[in-house]
CSV table of C-alpha atoms and ligand atoms in Angstrom, one decimal:
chain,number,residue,atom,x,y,z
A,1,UNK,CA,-139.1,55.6,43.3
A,2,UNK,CA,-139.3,59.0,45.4
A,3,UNK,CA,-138.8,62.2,43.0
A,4,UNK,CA,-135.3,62.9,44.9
A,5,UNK,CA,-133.7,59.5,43.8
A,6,UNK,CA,-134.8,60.1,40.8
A,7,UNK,CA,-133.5,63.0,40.0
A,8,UNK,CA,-130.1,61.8,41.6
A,9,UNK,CA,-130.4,58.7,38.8
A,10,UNK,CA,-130.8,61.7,35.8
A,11,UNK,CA,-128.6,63.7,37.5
A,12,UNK,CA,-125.7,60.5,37.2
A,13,UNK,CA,-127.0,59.5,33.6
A,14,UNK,CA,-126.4,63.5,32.4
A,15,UNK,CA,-123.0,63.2,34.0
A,16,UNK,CA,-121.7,59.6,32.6
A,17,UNK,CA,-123.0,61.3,29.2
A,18,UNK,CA,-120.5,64.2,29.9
A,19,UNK,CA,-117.9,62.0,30.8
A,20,UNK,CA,-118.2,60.3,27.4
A,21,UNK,CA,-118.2,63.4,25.6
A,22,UNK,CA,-115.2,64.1,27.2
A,23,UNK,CA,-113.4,61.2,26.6
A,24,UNK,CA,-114.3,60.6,23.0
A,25,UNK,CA,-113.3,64.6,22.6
A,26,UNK,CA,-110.2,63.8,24.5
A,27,UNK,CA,-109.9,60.3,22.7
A,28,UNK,CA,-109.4,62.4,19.2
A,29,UNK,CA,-107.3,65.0,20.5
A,30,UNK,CA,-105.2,62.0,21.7
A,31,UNK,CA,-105.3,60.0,18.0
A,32,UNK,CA,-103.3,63.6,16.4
A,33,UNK,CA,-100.4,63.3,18.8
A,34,UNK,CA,-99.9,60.5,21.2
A,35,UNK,CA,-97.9,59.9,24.8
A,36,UNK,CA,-94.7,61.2,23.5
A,37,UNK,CA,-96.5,64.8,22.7
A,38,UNK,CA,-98.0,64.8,26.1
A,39,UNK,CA,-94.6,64.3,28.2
A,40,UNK,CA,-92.5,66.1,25.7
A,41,UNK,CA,-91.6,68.6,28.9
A,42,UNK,CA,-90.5,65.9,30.7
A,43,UNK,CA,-88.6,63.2,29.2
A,44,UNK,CA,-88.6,61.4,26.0
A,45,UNK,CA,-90.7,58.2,25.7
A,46,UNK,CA,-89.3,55.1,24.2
A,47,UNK,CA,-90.6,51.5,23.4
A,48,UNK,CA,-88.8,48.5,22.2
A,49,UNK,CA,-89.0,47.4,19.0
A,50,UNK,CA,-89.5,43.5,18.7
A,51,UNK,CA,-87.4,41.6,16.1
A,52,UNK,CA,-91.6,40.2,14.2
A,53,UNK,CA,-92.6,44.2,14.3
A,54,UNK,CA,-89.3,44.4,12.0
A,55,UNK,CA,-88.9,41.6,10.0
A,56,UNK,CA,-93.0,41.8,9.0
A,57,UNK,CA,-93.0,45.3,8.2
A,58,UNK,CA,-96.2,45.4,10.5
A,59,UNK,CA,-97.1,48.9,8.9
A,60,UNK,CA,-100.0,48.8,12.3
A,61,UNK,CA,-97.4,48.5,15.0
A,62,UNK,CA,-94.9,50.4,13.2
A,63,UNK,CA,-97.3,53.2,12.8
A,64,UNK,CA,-98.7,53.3,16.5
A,65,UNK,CA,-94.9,53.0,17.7
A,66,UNK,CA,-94.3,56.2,15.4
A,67,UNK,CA,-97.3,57.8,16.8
A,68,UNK,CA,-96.8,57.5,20.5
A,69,UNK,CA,-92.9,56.8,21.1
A,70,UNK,CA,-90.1,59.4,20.4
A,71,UNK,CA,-87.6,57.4,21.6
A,72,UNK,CA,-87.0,53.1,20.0
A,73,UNK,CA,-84.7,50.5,21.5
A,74,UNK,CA,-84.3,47.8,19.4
A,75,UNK,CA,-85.7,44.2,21.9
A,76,UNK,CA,-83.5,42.1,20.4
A,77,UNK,CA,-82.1,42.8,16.6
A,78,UNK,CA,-78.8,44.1,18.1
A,79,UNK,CA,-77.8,41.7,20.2
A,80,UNK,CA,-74.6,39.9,20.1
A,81,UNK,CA,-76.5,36.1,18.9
A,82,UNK,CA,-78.9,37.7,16.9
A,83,UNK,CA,-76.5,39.9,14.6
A,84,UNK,CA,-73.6,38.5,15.0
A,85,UNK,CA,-74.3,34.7,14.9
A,86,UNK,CA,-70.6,32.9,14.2
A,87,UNK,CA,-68.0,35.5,13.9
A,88,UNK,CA,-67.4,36.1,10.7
A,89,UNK,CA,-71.2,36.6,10.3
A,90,UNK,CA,-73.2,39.8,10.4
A,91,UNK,CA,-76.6,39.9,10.0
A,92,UNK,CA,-77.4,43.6,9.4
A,93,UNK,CA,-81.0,43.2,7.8
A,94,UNK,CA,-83.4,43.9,10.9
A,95,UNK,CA,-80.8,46.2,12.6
A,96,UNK,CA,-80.4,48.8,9.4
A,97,UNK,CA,-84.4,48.7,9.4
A,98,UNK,CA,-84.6,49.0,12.8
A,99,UNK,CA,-82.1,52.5,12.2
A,100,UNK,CA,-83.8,53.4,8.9
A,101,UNK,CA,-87.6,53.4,10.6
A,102,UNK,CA,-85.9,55.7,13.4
A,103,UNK,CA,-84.0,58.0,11.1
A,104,UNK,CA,-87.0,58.1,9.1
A,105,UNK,CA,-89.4,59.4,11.9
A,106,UNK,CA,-86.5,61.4,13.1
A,107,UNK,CA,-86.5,59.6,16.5
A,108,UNK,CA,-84.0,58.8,19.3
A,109,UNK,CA,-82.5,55.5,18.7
A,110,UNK,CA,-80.8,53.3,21.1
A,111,UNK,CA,-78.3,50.8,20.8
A,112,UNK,CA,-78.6,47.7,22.5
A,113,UNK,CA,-76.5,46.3,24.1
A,114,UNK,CA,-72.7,46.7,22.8
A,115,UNK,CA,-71.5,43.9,25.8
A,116,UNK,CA,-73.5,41.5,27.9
A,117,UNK,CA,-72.8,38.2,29.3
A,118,UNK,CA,-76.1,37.0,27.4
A,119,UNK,CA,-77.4,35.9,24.0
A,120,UNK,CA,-73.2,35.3,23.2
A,121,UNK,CA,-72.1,32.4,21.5
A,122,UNK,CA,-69.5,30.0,23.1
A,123,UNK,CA,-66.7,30.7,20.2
A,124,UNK,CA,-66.7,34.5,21.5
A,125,UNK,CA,-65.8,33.1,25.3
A,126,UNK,CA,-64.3,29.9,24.5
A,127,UNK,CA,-61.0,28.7,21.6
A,128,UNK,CA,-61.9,25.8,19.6
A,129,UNK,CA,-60.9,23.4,22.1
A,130,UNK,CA,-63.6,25.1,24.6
A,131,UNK,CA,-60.6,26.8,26.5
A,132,UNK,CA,-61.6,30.4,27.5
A,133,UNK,CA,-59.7,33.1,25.6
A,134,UNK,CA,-57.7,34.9,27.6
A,135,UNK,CA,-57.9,38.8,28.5
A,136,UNK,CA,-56.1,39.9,25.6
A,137,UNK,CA,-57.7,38.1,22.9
A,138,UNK,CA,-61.1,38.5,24.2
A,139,UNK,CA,-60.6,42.3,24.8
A,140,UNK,CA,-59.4,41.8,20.8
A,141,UNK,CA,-63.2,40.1,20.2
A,142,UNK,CA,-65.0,42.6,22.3
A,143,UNK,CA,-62.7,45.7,20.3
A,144,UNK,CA,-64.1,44.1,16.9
A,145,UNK,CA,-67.8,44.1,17.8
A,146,UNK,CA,-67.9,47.4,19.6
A,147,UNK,CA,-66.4,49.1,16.5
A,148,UNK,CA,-68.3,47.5,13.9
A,149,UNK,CA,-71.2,47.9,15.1
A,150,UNK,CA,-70.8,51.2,16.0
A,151,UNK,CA,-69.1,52.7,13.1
A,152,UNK,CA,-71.7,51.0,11.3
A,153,UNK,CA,-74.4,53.4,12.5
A,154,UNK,CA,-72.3,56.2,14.3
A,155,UNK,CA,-74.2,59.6,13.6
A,156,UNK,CA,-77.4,57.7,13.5
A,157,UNK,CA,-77.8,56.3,16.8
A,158,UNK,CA,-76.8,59.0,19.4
A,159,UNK,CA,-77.0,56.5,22.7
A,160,UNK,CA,-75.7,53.5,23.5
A,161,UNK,CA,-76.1,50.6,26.1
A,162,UNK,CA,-72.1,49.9,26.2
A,163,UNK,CA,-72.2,47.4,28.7
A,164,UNK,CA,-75.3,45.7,30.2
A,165,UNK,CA,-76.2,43.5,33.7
A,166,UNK,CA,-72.5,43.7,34.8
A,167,UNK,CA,-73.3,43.7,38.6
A,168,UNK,CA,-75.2,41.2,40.9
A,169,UNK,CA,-78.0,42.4,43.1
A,170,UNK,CA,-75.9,42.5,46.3
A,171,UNK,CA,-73.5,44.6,44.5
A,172,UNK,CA,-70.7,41.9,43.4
A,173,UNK,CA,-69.0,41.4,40.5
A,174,UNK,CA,-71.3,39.2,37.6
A,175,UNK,CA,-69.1,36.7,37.0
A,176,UNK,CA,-69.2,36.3,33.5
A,177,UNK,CA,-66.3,35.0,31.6
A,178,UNK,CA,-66.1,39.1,30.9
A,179,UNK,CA,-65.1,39.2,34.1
A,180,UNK,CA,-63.2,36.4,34.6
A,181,UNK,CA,-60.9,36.8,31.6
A,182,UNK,CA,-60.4,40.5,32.4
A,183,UNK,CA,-61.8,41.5,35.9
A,184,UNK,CA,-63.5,44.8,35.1
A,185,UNK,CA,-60.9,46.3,32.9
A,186,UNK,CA,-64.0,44.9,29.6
A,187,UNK,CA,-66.3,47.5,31.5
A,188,UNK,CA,-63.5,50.2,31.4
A,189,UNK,CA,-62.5,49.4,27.7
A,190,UNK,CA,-65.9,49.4,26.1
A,191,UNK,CA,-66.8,52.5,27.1
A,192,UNK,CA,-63.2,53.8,26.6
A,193,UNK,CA,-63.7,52.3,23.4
A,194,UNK,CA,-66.9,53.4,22.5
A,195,UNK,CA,-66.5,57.8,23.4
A,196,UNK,CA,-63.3,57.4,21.2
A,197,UNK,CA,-65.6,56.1,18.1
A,198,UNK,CA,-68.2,58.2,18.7
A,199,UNK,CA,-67.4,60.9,20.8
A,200,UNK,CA,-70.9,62.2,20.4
A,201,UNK,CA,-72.6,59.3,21.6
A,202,UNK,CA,-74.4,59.2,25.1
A,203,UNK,CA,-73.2,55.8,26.8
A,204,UNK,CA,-74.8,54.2,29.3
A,205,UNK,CA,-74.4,51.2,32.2
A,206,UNK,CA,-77.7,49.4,32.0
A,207,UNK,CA,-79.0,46.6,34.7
A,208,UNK,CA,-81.8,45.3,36.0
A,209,UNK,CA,-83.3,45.3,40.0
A,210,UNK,CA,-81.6,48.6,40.2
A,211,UNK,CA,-83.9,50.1,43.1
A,212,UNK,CA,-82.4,47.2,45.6
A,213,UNK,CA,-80.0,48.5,48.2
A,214,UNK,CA,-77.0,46.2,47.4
A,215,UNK,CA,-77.0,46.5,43.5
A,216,UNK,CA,-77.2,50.5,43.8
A,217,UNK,CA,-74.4,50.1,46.2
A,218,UNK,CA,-72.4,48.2,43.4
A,219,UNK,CA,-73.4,51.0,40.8
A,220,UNK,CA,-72.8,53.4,42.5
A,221,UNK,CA,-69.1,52.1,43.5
A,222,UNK,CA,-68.5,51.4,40.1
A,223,UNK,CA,-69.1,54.7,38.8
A,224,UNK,CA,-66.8,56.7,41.6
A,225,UNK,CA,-64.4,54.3,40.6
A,226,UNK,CA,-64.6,54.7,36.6
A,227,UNK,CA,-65.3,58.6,37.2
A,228,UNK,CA,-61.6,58.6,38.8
A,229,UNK,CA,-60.0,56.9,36.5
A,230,UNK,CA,-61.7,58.6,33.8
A,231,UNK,CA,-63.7,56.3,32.1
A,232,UNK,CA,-66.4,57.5,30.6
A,233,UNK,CA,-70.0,56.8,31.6
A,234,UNK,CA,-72.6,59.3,30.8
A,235,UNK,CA,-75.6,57.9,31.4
A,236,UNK,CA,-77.4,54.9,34.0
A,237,UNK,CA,-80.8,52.8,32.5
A,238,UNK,CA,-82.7,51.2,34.9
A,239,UNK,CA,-84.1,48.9,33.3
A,240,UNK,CA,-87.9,49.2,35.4
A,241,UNK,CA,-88.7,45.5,34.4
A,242,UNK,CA,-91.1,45.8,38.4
A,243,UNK,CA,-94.3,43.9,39.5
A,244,UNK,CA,-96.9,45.4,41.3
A,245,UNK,CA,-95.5,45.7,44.8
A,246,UNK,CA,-92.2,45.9,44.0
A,247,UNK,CA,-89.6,47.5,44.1
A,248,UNK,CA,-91.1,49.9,46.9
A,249,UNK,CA,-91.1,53.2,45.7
A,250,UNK,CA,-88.8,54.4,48.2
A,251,UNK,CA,-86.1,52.6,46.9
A,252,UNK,CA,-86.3,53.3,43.3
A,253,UNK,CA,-86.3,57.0,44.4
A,254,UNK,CA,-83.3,56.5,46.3
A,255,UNK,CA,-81.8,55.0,43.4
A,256,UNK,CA,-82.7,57.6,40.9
A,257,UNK,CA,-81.5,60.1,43.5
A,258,UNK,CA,-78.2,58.2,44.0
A,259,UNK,CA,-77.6,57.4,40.2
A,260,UNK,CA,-77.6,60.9,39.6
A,261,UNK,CA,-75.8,62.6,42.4
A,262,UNK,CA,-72.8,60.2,40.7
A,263,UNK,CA,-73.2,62.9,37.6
A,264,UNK,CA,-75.0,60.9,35.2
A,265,UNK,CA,-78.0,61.4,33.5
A,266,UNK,CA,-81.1,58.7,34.4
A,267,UNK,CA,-82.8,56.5,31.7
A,268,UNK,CA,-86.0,53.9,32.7
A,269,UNK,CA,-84.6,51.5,29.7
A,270,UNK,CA,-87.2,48.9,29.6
A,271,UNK,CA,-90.4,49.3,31.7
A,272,UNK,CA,-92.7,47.0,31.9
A,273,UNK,CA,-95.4,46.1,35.4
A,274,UNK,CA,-95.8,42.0,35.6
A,275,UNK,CA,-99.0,41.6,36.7
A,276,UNK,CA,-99.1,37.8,37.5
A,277,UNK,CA,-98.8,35.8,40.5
A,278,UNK,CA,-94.6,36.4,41.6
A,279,UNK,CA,-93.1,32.4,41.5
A,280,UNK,CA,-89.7,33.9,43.2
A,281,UNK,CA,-90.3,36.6,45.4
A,282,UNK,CA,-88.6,39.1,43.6
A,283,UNK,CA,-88.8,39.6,40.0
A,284,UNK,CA,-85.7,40.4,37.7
A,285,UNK,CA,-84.6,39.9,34.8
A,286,UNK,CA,-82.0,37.3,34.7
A,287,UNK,CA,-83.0,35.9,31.5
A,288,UNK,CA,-81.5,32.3,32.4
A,289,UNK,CA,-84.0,31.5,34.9
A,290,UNK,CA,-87.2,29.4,34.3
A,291,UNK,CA,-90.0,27.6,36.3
A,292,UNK,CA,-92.5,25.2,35.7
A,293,UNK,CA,-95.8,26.4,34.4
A,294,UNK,CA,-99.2,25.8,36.5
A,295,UNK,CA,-102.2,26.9,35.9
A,296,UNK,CA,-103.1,28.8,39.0
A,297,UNK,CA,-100.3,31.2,38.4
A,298,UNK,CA,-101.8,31.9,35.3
A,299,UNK,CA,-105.3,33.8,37.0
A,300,UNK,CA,-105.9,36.0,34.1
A,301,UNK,CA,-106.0,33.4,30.6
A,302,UNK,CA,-109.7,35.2,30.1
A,303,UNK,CA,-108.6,38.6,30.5
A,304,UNK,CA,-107.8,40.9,33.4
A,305,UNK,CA,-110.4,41.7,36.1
A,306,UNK,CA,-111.5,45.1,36.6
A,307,UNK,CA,-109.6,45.3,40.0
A,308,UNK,CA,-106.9,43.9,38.3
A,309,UNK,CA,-107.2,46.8,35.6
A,310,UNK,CA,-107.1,49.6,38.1
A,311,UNK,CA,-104.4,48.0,40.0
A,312,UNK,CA,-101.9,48.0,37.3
A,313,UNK,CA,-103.4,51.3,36.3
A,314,UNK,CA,-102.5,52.9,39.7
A,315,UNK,CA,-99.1,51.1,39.3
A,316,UNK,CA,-98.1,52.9,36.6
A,317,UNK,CA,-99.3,56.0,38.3
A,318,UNK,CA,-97.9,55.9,41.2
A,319,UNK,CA,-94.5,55.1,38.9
A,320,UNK,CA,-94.6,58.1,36.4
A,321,UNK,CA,-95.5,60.2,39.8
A,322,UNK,CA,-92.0,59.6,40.8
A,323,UNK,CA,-90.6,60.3,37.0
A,324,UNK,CA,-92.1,63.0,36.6
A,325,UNK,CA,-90.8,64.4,40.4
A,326,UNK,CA,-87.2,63.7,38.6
A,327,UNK,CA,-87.4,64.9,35.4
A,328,UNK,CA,-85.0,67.0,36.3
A,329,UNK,CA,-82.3,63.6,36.5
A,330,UNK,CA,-84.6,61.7,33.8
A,331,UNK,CA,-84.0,61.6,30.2
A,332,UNK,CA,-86.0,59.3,29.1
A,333,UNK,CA,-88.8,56.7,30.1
A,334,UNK,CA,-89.0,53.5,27.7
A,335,UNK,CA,-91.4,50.6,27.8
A,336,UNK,CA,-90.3,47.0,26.9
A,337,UNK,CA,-92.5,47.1,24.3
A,338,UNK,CA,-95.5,47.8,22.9
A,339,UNK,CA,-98.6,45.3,23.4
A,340,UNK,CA,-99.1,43.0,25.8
A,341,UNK,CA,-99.1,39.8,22.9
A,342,UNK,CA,-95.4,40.5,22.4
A,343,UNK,CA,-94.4,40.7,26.1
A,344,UNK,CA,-91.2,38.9,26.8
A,345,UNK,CA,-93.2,38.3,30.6
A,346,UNK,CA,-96.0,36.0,28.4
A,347,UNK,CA,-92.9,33.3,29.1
A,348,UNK,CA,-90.2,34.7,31.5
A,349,UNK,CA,-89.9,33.3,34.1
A,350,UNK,CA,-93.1,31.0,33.2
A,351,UNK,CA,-93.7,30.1,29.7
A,352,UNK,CA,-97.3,30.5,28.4
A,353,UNK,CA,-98.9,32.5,30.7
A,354,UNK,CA,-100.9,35.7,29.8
A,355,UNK,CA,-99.3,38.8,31.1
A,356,UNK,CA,-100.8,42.6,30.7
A,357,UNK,CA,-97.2,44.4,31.6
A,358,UNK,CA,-97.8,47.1,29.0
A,359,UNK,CA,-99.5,50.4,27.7
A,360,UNK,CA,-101.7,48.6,24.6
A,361,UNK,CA,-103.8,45.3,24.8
A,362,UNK,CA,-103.7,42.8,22.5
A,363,UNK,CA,-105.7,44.3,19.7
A,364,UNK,CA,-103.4,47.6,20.3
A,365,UNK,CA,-106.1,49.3,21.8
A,366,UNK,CA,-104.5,52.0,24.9
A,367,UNK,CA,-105.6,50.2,27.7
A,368,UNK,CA,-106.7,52.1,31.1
A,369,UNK,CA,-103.6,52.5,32.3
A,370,UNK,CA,-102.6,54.5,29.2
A,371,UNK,CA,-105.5,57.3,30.0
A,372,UNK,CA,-104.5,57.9,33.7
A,373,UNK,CA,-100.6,58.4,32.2
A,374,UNK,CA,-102.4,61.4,29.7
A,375,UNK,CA,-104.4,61.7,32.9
A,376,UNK,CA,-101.4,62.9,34.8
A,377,UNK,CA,-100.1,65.6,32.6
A,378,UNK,CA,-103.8,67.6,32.3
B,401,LIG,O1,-87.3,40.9,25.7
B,401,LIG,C1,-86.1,40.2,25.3
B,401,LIG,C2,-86.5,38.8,24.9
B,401,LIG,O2,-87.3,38.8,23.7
B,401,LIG,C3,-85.2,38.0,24.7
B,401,LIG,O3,-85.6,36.6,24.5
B,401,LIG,C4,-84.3,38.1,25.9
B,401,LIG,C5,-83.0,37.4,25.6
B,401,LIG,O4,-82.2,38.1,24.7
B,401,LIG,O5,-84.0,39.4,26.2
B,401,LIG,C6,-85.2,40.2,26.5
B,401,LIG,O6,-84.8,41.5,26.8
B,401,LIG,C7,-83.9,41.7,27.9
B,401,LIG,C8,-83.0,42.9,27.6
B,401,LIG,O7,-82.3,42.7,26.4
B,401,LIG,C9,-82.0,43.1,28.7
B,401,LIG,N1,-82.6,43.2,30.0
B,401,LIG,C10,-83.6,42.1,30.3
B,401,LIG,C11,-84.6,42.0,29.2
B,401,LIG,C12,-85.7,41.0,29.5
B,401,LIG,O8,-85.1,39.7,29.6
């Protein structure tokens, strides 16, 4: 080995032994405070809180959701099925710990989701002889749910998804038996509804695939409309659930951009990046949809590759670039969830694959991707 190559080689060594040093130092000041500390400038930082995390007390998760997240959505414990299963039936347990481990780590909580077309039973929709209601004693349903849950919790949880996935992705009308019943006067109501119990709350439309042309159309459209009449809608989540070339950036910018020229403050509701081989061109969130499983759409069973790694890594760059370039319009950036284990994208729209969408593997160690989002804001 000539002398120069050498030295080059010692040279390298001395600086991958700074680099560690740098990272372990940076790896402890990390471990005091966590992701939330580091974009506190910028916009809260939320994760979802899965319905196992909650009814397990898992003191681990609960405490790395404490340390890194300011802001908690709850995945599934207030959804229509979930607490309200017949209707005479509440099931408060995992929702009032969901609110107590909030209130108790004095963090912004979320409500989710006040009215969707999803997760409802039939006897909400339909009379016993499967007729569906009509407008005025479904709005009478939808009145009853929207109060009790938020009375319930009013002064704890300061924003709410009122209404959720109410528009198609070319802009048109879900039609949902909501809709069908009342046209869009359930849209109007809730949120009506909603500012008169808690005129304190911050309420929000939320919907996924909200960076494609025709749905911002829609949104957009829908808000002129509802700011005329005077309905009030304070806030826009989109809900980020991407894959790794799409949306193009472009077009969520323009959405951000076109959310919040409407006057309403921006939320990323529940981010996650699905990693695996697409099965529909586009991905969404339409949680209906399901396709068979084969193995070579499932590439990554052993764990991801290290191209793989940086890929997602510079997806959630390149994502948090544009955040960060609105903070101005941005409130508040929350993952859908925590560890990739407890992804909803492990089965949607393929069951049993293994997906890497999120910020902690599947031991909860802060994958790369993590890093380069510290990374950004040193
Ligand atoms: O992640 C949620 C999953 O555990 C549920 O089975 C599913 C149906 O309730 O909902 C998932 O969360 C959805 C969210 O509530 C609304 N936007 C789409 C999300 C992913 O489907």
């Amino acid at each position: 080995m000539n002398i120069s190559r050498r030295k080059l080689l010692a040279s390298t060594a001395l600086l991958g032994t700074l680099a560690q040093l740098k990272h372990a130092a940076f790896a402890k000041a990390v471990a005091d405070t966590g992701l939330k500390d580091h974009y506190q400038k910028d916009f809260l930082i939320g994760t979802a809180v899965s319905s196992a995390s909650l009814a397990e007390n898992d003191s681990k998760m609960l405490g790395l959701i404490a340390r890194e997240f300011n802001s908690i959505t709850a995945e599934n414990a207030m959804k229509w099925g979930p607490i309200r299963p017949t209707l005479d039936n509440w099931q408060w347990e995992l929702a009032d710990k969901f609110v107590d481990f909030g209130t108790r780590n004095k963090m912004h909580i979320v409500g989710h989701t006040l009215v969707w077309h999803s997760q409802v039973p039939d006897s909400v929709f339909f009379d016993e002889k499967g007729k569906p209601l009509n407008k005025k004693a479904l709005l009478k349903v939808m009145e009853e749910h929207v109060t009790t849950l938020m009375e319930r919790y009013k002064g704890r949880i300061p924003a709410w998804d009122v209404v959720n996935e109410a528009i198609e992705d070319d802009g048109q009308w879900r039609q949902s038996p909501w809709y069908k019943a009342t046209g869009t006067d359930y849209i109007a109501r809730a949120f009506q509804l909603a500012h008169e119990i808690d005129p304190k709350a911050h309420l929000m439309y939320n919907d996924y695939n909200m960076a494609m042309p025709g749905k911002r159309a829609g949104v957009v459209a829908m808000l002129k409309e509802f700011k005329k009449k005077g309905v009030p809608i304070h806030g826009v989540g989109l809900q980020g659930h991407v894959g790794m070339e799409h949306p193009e950036l472009a077009e969520l910018e323009a959405s951000i951009v076109a959310y919040a020229e409407q006057g309403v403050r921006v939320h990323i509701t529940e981010l996650d990046v699905d990693v695996l081989p697409s099965v529909w061109g586009i991905t969404g969130a339409d949680v209906a949809t399901r396709f068979q499983y084969r193995p070579e759409i499932d590439p990554y069973i052993n764990g991801l590759t290290a191209e793989a790694e940086e890929a997602l890594s510079e997806r959630y760059v390149a994502l948090f670039k544009i955040f960060l370039k609105h903070r101005d319009k941005i409130d508040r950036v929350t993952l859908w969830g925590v560890s990739d284990n407890l992804s909803w994208l492990n089965d949607f729209p393929v069951p049993g694959r293994t997906n890497y969408p999120l910020l902690f593997d599947r031991e909860l160690k802060p994958k790369a991707a993590y890093f380069r989002l510290l990374d950004l804001k040193r």
